[in-house]
PDB file of C-alpha atoms and ligand atoms in Angstrom:
ATOM      1  CA  UNK A  22      16.346  14.815  -6.809  1.00 98.00           C
ATOM      2  CA  UNK A  23      12.827  14.283  -5.563  1.00 98.00           C
ATOM      3  CA  UNK A  24      12.820  11.865  -2.648  1.00 98.00           C
ATOM      4  CA  UNK A  25       9.561   9.923  -2.796  1.00 98.00           C
ATOM      5  CA  UNK A  26       9.960   7.259  -0.084  1.00 97.00           C
ATOM      6  CA  UNK A  27       6.705   6.545   1.726  1.00 95.00           C
ATOM      7  CA  UNK A  28       4.753   8.536  -0.850  1.00 97.00           C
ATOM      8  CA  UNK A  29       2.668   6.663  -3.448  1.00 97.00           C
ATOM      9  CA  UNK A  30       3.567   6.219  -7.113  1.00 98.00           C
ATOM     10  CA  UNK A  31       1.149   9.072  -7.894  1.00 98.00           C
ATOM     11  CA  UNK A  32       3.606  11.470  -6.187  1.00 98.00           C
ATOM     12  CA  UNK A  33       6.261  10.375  -8.674  1.00 98.00           C
ATOM     13  CA  UNK A  34       3.865  10.743 -11.602  1.00 98.00           C
ATOM     14  CA  UNK A  35       2.781  14.230 -10.523  1.00 98.00           C
ATOM     15  CA  UNK A  36       6.373  15.389  -9.949  1.00 98.00           C
ATOM     16  CA  UNK A  37       7.330  13.970 -13.381  1.00 98.00           C
ATOM     17  CA  UNK A  38       4.478  15.901 -14.974  1.00 98.00           C
ATOM     18  CA  UNK A  39       5.934  19.036 -13.437  1.00 97.00           C
ATOM     19  CA  UNK A  40       9.344  18.302 -15.020  1.00 98.00           C
ATOM     20  CA  UNK A  41      11.289  16.437 -12.346  1.00 98.00           C
ATOM     21  CA  UNK A  42      13.285  13.483 -13.690  1.00 98.00           C
ATOM     22  CA  UNK A  43      15.425  12.224 -10.821  1.00 98.00           C
ATOM     23  CA  UNK A  44      13.731  10.313  -8.053  1.00 98.00           C
ATOM     24  CA  UNK A  45      15.160   8.919  -4.830  1.00 98.00           C
ATOM     25  CA  UNK A  46      13.812   5.875  -3.007  1.00 98.00           C
ATOM     26  CA  UNK A  47      15.095   4.246   0.184  1.00 98.00           C
ATOM     27  CA  UNK A  48      13.684   0.740   0.230  1.00 97.00           C
ATOM     28  CA  UNK A  49      13.903  -1.918  -2.483  1.00 98.00           C
ATOM     29  CA  UNK A  50      10.747  -3.598  -1.240  1.00 97.00           C
ATOM     30  CA  UNK A  51       8.702  -0.441  -1.098  1.00 97.00           C
ATOM     31  CA  UNK A  52       9.830   0.569  -4.628  1.00 98.00           C
ATOM     32  CA  UNK A  53       8.861  -2.890  -6.007  1.00 98.00           C
ATOM     33  CA  UNK A  54       5.246  -1.857  -5.524  1.00 97.00           C
ATOM     34  CA  UNK A  55       5.621   1.475  -7.327  1.00 98.00           C
ATOM     35  CA  UNK A  56       8.017   0.437 -10.061  1.00 98.00           C
ATOM     36  CA  UNK A  57       5.440  -1.084 -12.450  1.00 98.00           C
ATOM     37  CA  UNK A  58       3.550   2.243 -12.331  1.00 98.00           C
ATOM     38  CA  UNK A  59       6.498   4.490 -13.088  1.00 98.00           C
ATOM     39  CA  UNK A  60       9.017   2.497 -15.132  1.00 97.00           C
ATOM     40  CA  UNK A  61       7.482   3.747 -18.364  1.00 97.00           C
ATOM     41  CA  UNK A  62       8.138   7.413 -17.546  1.00 98.00           C
ATOM     42  CA  UNK A  63      10.569   8.342 -20.298  1.00 98.00           C
ATOM     43  CA  UNK A  64      13.807   9.842 -19.112  1.00 98.00           C
ATOM     44  CA  UNK A  65      13.055   9.314 -15.432  1.00 98.00           C
ATOM     45  CA  UNK A  66      15.997   8.097 -13.386  1.00 98.00           C
ATOM     46  CA  UNK A  67      15.475   6.217 -10.131  1.00 98.00           C
ATOM     47  CA  UNK A  68      18.177   6.414  -7.473  1.00 98.00           C
ATOM     48  CA  UNK A  69      18.463   4.078  -4.524  1.00 98.00           C
ATOM     49  CA  UNK A  70      19.515   6.261  -1.598  1.00 98.00           C
ATOM     50  CA  UNK A  71      18.820   3.897   1.317  1.00 97.00           C
ATOM     51  CA  UNK A  72      21.067   1.216   2.715  1.00 96.00           C
ATOM     52  CA  UNK A  73      21.187  -1.850   0.412  1.00 97.00           C
ATOM     53  CA  UNK A  74      21.619  -5.388   1.723  1.00 95.00           C
ATOM     54  CA  UNK A  75      23.633  -7.661  -0.544  1.00 94.00           C
ATOM     55  CA  UNK A  76      20.787 -10.127  -0.884  1.00 95.00           C
ATOM     56  CA  UNK A  77      18.627  -7.400  -2.485  1.00 97.00           C
ATOM     57  CA  UNK A  78      21.342  -6.138  -4.821  1.00 97.00           C
ATOM     58  CA  UNK A  79      20.174  -8.002  -7.893  1.00 96.00           C
ATOM     59  CA  UNK A  80      16.595  -6.751  -7.572  1.00 97.00           C
ATOM     60  CA  UNK A  81      17.892  -3.195  -7.001  1.00 98.00           C
ATOM     61  CA  UNK A  82      20.013  -3.382 -10.156  1.00 98.00           C
ATOM     62  CA  UNK A  83      16.881  -4.267 -12.139  1.00 97.00           C
ATOM     63  CA  UNK A  84      14.794  -1.341 -10.939  1.00 98.00           C
ATOM     64  CA  UNK A  85      17.235   1.495 -10.325  1.00 98.00           C
ATOM     65  CA  UNK A  86      19.477   3.393 -12.716  1.00 98.00           C
ATOM     66  CA  UNK A  87      21.719   4.710  -9.908  1.00 98.00           C
ATOM     67  CA  UNK A  88      22.700   3.128  -6.586  1.00 98.00           C
ATOM     68  CA  UNK A  89      24.109   5.798  -4.286  1.00 98.00           C
ATOM     69  CA  UNK A  90      24.801   3.666  -1.231  1.00 98.00           C
ATOM     70  CA  UNK A  91      27.644   1.347  -2.225  1.00 98.00           C
ATOM     71  CA  UNK A  92      29.742   0.946   0.905  1.00 97.00           C
ATOM     72  CA  UNK A  93      31.423  -2.412   0.621  1.00 97.00           C
ATOM     73  CA  UNK A  94      33.361  -4.506  -1.858  1.00 97.00           C
ATOM     74  CA  UNK A  95      30.936  -7.338  -1.319  1.00 96.00           C
ATOM     75  CA  UNK A  96      27.955  -5.120  -2.313  1.00 97.00           C
ATOM     76  CA  UNK A  97      29.745  -3.878  -5.443  1.00 98.00           C
ATOM     77  CA  UNK A  98      30.348  -7.487  -6.517  1.00 97.00           C
ATOM     78  CA  UNK A  99      26.769  -8.407  -5.906  1.00 98.00           C
ATOM     79  CA  UNK A 100      25.562  -5.488  -8.035  1.00 98.00           C
ATOM     80  CA  UNK A 101      28.002  -6.528 -10.793  1.00 98.00           C
ATOM     81  CA  UNK A 102      26.506 -10.001 -10.738  1.00 97.00           C
ATOM     82  CA  UNK A 103      23.201  -8.573 -11.943  1.00 97.00           C
ATOM     83  CA  UNK A 104      25.024  -7.792 -15.210  1.00 97.00           C
ATOM     84  CA  UNK A 105      23.170  -4.570 -15.925  1.00 96.00           C
ATOM     85  CA  UNK A 106      24.666  -1.175 -16.631  1.00 97.00           C
ATOM     86  CA  UNK A 107      24.431   0.762 -13.389  1.00 98.00           C
ATOM     87  CA  UNK A 108      25.745   4.123 -12.178  1.00 98.00           C
ATOM     88  CA  UNK A 109      27.023   3.974  -8.629  1.00 98.00           C
ATOM     89  CA  UNK A 110      28.092   6.394  -5.943  1.00 98.00           C
ATOM     90  CA  UNK A 111      29.955   5.442  -2.772  1.00 98.00           C
ATOM     91  CA  UNK A 112      28.264   6.314   0.486  1.00 98.00           C
ATOM     92  CA  UNK A 113      30.763   7.810   2.907  1.00 97.00           C
ATOM     93  CA  UNK A 114      30.419   7.879   6.629  1.00 96.00           C
ATOM     94  CA  UNK A 115      32.213  10.989   7.907  1.00 94.00           C
ATOM     95  CA  UNK A 116      31.272  10.844  11.566  1.00 87.00           C
ATOM     96  CA  UNK A 117      30.978   8.293  14.355  1.00 80.00           C
ATOM     97  CA  UNK A 118      27.501   9.520  15.216  1.00 76.00           C
ATOM     98  CA  UNK A 119      26.189   8.629  11.776  1.00 66.00           C
ATOM     99  CA  UNK A 120      24.106   5.520  11.109  1.00 69.00           C
ATOM    100  CA  UNK A 121      26.038   2.308  10.548  1.00 72.00           C
ATOM    101  CA  UNK A 122      25.925   2.440   6.781  1.00 85.00           C
ATOM    102  CA  UNK A 123      28.595   4.157   4.741  1.00 95.00           C
ATOM    103  CA  UNK A 124      32.282   3.422   4.178  1.00 96.00           C
ATOM    104  CA  UNK A 125      34.998   5.162   6.187  1.00 95.00           C
ATOM    105  CA  UNK A 126      37.083   7.632   4.154  1.00 95.00           C
ATOM    106  CA  UNK A 127      40.075   5.306   4.469  1.00 95.00           C
ATOM    107  CA  UNK A 128      38.172   2.553   2.689  1.00 96.00           C
ATOM    108  CA  UNK A 129      37.411   4.670  -0.345  1.00 97.00           C
ATOM    109  CA  UNK A 130      40.582   3.828  -2.407  1.00 97.00           C
ATOM    110  CA  UNK A 131      39.911   0.071  -2.104  1.00 97.00           C
ATOM    111  CA  UNK A 132      36.260   0.586  -3.015  1.00 98.00           C
ATOM    112  CA  UNK A 133      37.204   2.642  -6.056  1.00 98.00           C
ATOM    113  CA  UNK A 134      39.437  -0.199  -7.223  1.00 97.00           C
ATOM    114  CA  UNK A 135      36.770  -2.770  -6.569  1.00 97.00           C
ATOM    115  CA  UNK A 136      34.166  -0.861  -8.573  1.00 98.00           C
ATOM    116  CA  UNK A 137      36.636  -0.279 -11.382  1.00 97.00           C
ATOM    117  CA  UNK A 138      37.029  -4.033 -11.678  1.00 97.00           C
ATOM    118  CA  UNK A 139      33.226  -4.370 -12.278  1.00 98.00           C
ATOM    119  CA  UNK A 140      32.540  -3.766 -15.999  1.00 98.00           C
ATOM    120  CA  UNK A 141      28.815  -3.064 -15.545  1.00 98.00           C
ATOM    121  CA  UNK A 142      29.345  -0.455 -12.799  1.00 98.00           C
ATOM    122  CA  UNK A 143      30.235   3.171 -13.482  1.00 98.00           C
ATOM    123  CA  UNK A 144      31.437   5.100 -10.470  1.00 98.00           C
ATOM    124  CA  UNK A 145      30.595   8.803 -10.706  1.00 98.00           C
ATOM    125  CA  UNK A 146      30.714  10.232  -7.198  1.00 98.00           C
ATOM    126  CA  UNK A 147      30.192  10.221  -3.478  1.00 98.00           C
ATOM    127  CA  UNK A 148      27.142  10.503  -1.239  1.00 98.00           C
ATOM    128  CA  UNK A 149      26.848  11.372   2.432  1.00 97.00           C
ATOM    129  CA  UNK A 150      24.302  12.076   5.121  1.00 95.00           C
ATOM    130  CA  UNK A 151      25.615  14.173   8.036  1.00 95.00           C
ATOM    131  CA  UNK A 152      24.381  13.503  11.570  1.00 93.00           C
ATOM    132  CA  UNK A 153      20.992  15.081  12.110  1.00 90.00           C
ATOM    133  CA  UNK A 154      20.941  18.615  13.377  1.00 92.00           C
ATOM    134  CA  UNK A 155      18.334  21.343  13.034  1.00 93.00           C
ATOM    135  CA  UNK A 156      21.127  23.824  12.381  1.00 98.00           C
ATOM    136  CA  UNK A 157      22.053  23.579   8.714  1.00 98.00           C
ATOM    137  CA  UNK A 158      25.501  25.005   9.422  1.00 98.00           C
ATOM    138  CA  UNK A 159      26.324  21.888  11.400  1.00 97.00           C
ATOM    139  CA  UNK A 160      26.281  19.986   8.071  1.00 97.00           C
ATOM    140  CA  UNK A 161      28.837  22.256   6.387  1.00 98.00           C
ATOM    141  CA  UNK A 162      32.039  20.561   7.607  1.00 97.00           C
ATOM    142  CA  UNK A 163      30.733  17.196   6.419  1.00 97.00           C
ATOM    143  CA  UNK A 164      29.831  18.544   3.025  1.00 98.00           C
ATOM    144  CA  UNK A 165      33.223  20.160   2.700  1.00 98.00           C
ATOM    145  CA  UNK A 166      35.025  16.934   3.591  1.00 98.00           C
ATOM    146  CA  UNK A 167      32.994  15.006   1.048  1.00 98.00           C
ATOM    147  CA  UNK A 168      33.911  17.501  -1.647  1.00 98.00           C
ATOM    148  CA  UNK A 169      37.591  17.325  -0.747  1.00 98.00           C
ATOM    149  CA  UNK A 170      37.486  13.534  -0.749  1.00 97.00           C
ATOM    150  CA  UNK A 171      35.819  13.491  -4.161  1.00 98.00           C
ATOM    151  CA  UNK A 172      38.324  15.980  -5.606  1.00 97.00           C
ATOM    152  CA  UNK A 173      41.204  13.891  -4.347  1.00 97.00           C
ATOM    153  CA  UNK A 174      39.865  10.869  -6.240  1.00 96.00           C
ATOM    154  CA  UNK A 175      38.736  12.700  -9.340  1.00 97.00           C
ATOM    155  CA  UNK A 176      35.028  12.006  -8.781  1.00 97.00           C
ATOM    156  CA  UNK A 177      32.580  14.602 -10.069  1.00 97.00           C
ATOM    157  CA  UNK A 178      29.225  13.942  -8.516  1.00 98.00           C
ATOM    158  CA  UNK A 179      28.418  14.973  -4.986  1.00 98.00           C
ATOM    159  CA  UNK A 180      25.087  13.775  -3.607  1.00 98.00           C
ATOM    160  CA  UNK A 181      24.608  15.852  -0.475  1.00 98.00           C
ATOM    161  CA  UNK A 182      21.978  18.085   1.095  1.00 98.00           C
ATOM    162  CA  UNK A 183      18.389  17.451   2.113  1.00 98.00           C
ATOM    163  CA  UNK A 184      15.390  19.708   2.736  1.00 97.00           C
ATOM    164  CA  UNK A 185      16.826  21.370   5.812  1.00 97.00           C
ATOM    165  CA  UNK A 186      20.424  21.938   4.648  1.00 98.00           C
ATOM    166  CA  UNK A 187      20.300  22.062   0.862  1.00 98.00           C
ATOM    167  CA  UNK A 188      21.460  25.690   0.638  1.00 98.00           C
ATOM    168  CA  UNK A 189      24.608  24.923   2.632  1.00 98.00           C
ATOM    169  CA  UNK A 190      25.170  21.786   0.497  1.00 98.00           C
ATOM    170  CA  UNK A 191      24.993  23.808  -2.703  1.00 98.00           C
ATOM    171  CA  UNK A 192      27.438  26.356  -1.313  1.00 98.00           C
ATOM    172  CA  UNK A 193      29.811  23.469  -0.647  1.00 98.00           C
ATOM    173  CA  UNK A 194      29.533  22.109  -4.207  1.00 98.00           C
ATOM    174  CA  UNK A 195      26.639  19.661  -4.141  1.00 98.00           C
ATOM    175  CA  UNK A 196      25.700  18.465  -7.634  1.00 98.00           C
ATOM    176  CA  UNK A 197      22.619  16.713  -6.339  1.00 97.00           C
ATOM    177  CA  UNK A 198      20.389  17.662  -3.433  1.00 98.00           C
ATOM    178  CA  UNK A 199      17.981  14.989  -2.247  1.00 98.00           C
ATOM    179  CA  UNK A 200      14.734  16.722  -1.334  1.00 98.00           C
ATOM    180  CA  UNK A 201      11.704  15.014   0.152  1.00 98.00           C
ATOM    181  CA  UNK A 202       9.876  17.030   2.770  1.00 97.00           C
ATOM    182  CA  UNK A 203      10.311  20.412   1.129  1.00 97.00           C
ATOM    183  CA  UNK A 204       8.603  19.085  -2.025  1.00 97.00           C
ATOM    184  CA  UNK A 205       6.000  16.687  -0.712  1.00 96.00           C
ATOM    185  CA  UNK A 206       5.408  17.682   2.916  1.00 95.00           C
ATOM    186  CA  UNK A 207       5.944  15.614   6.039  1.00 93.00           C
ATOM    187  CA  UNK A 208       6.121  11.860   5.715  1.00 91.00           C
ATOM    188  CA  UNK A 209       4.318   9.509   8.011  1.00 81.00           C
ATOM    189  CA  UNK A 210       6.794   7.268   9.865  1.00 70.00           C
ATOM    190  CA  UNK A 211       8.100   4.348   7.849  1.00 57.00           C
TER     191      UNK A 211
HETATM  192  C1  PLP T   6      14.630  10.718   3.339  1.00 85.89           C
HETATM  193  C2  PLP T   6      15.960  11.051   2.748  1.00 85.89           C
HETATM  194  C3  PLP T   6      16.187  12.292   2.123  1.00 85.89           C
HETATM  195  C4  PLP T   6      15.144  13.395   2.053  1.00 85.89           C
HETATM  196  O1  PLP T   6      14.993  13.989   3.288  1.00 85.89           O
HETATM  197  P1  PLP T   6      14.086  15.305   3.484  1.00 85.89           P
HETATM  198  O2  PLP T   6      14.522  15.815   4.794  1.00 85.89           O
HETATM  199  O3  PLP T   6      12.680  14.825   3.497  1.00 85.89           O
HETATM  200  O4  PLP T   6      14.401  16.202   2.371  1.00 85.89           O
HETATM  201  C5  PLP T   6      17.425  12.490   1.579  1.00 85.89           C
HETATM  202  N1  PLP T   6      18.375  11.566   1.598  1.00 85.89           N
HETATM  203  C6  PLP T   6      18.213  10.376   2.206  1.00 85.89           C
HETATM  204  C7  PLP T   6      19.294   9.397   2.254  1.00 85.89           C
HETATM  205  C8  PLP T   6      17.009  10.105   2.795  1.00 85.89           C
HETATM  206  O5  PLP T   6      16.826   8.943   3.423  1.00 85.89           O
END
């Protein structure tokens, strides 16, 4: 997946021309500006990979095909209210050091049930973001735990790995690496 946050719509268009079809964006508001310029790209799929506030859920469901950051029952219900077919992944928080977003592993069964009760939502997998480290090996235990958690619940997709640790993520079974910097270069600060 090409992560295009902070980069202009032209980055999406150029990557699309080179054959990429999956794009990750972090902010609903930022993507609102690019969406009119890229929504016509046939076969392109836009994934929301940043934290989603419930009050932006409806707008997110209109623009994205996949929301990878579902981490509460409340958010799942808000996405369902948009009444649009939507693929979702659950964001899992596997460490105390991680940012506040993401559900604890113990909350996953209840979240799976909640999403199953939402006819417009289709749950396909799990997503995680390990604590930052410049040693890619530090991510391995987190990736492994995510895979084990997904296997236990019969979920197939594993969204894990970024520019600096994508090789380790693939070794641990990632089905989807989210790559920004390695494709587009350094971002200016958001
Ligand atoms: C920005 C971001 C990425 C991409 O990070 P790079 O290090 O630039 O590859 C991947 N996943 C999430 C959730 C991000 O916010």
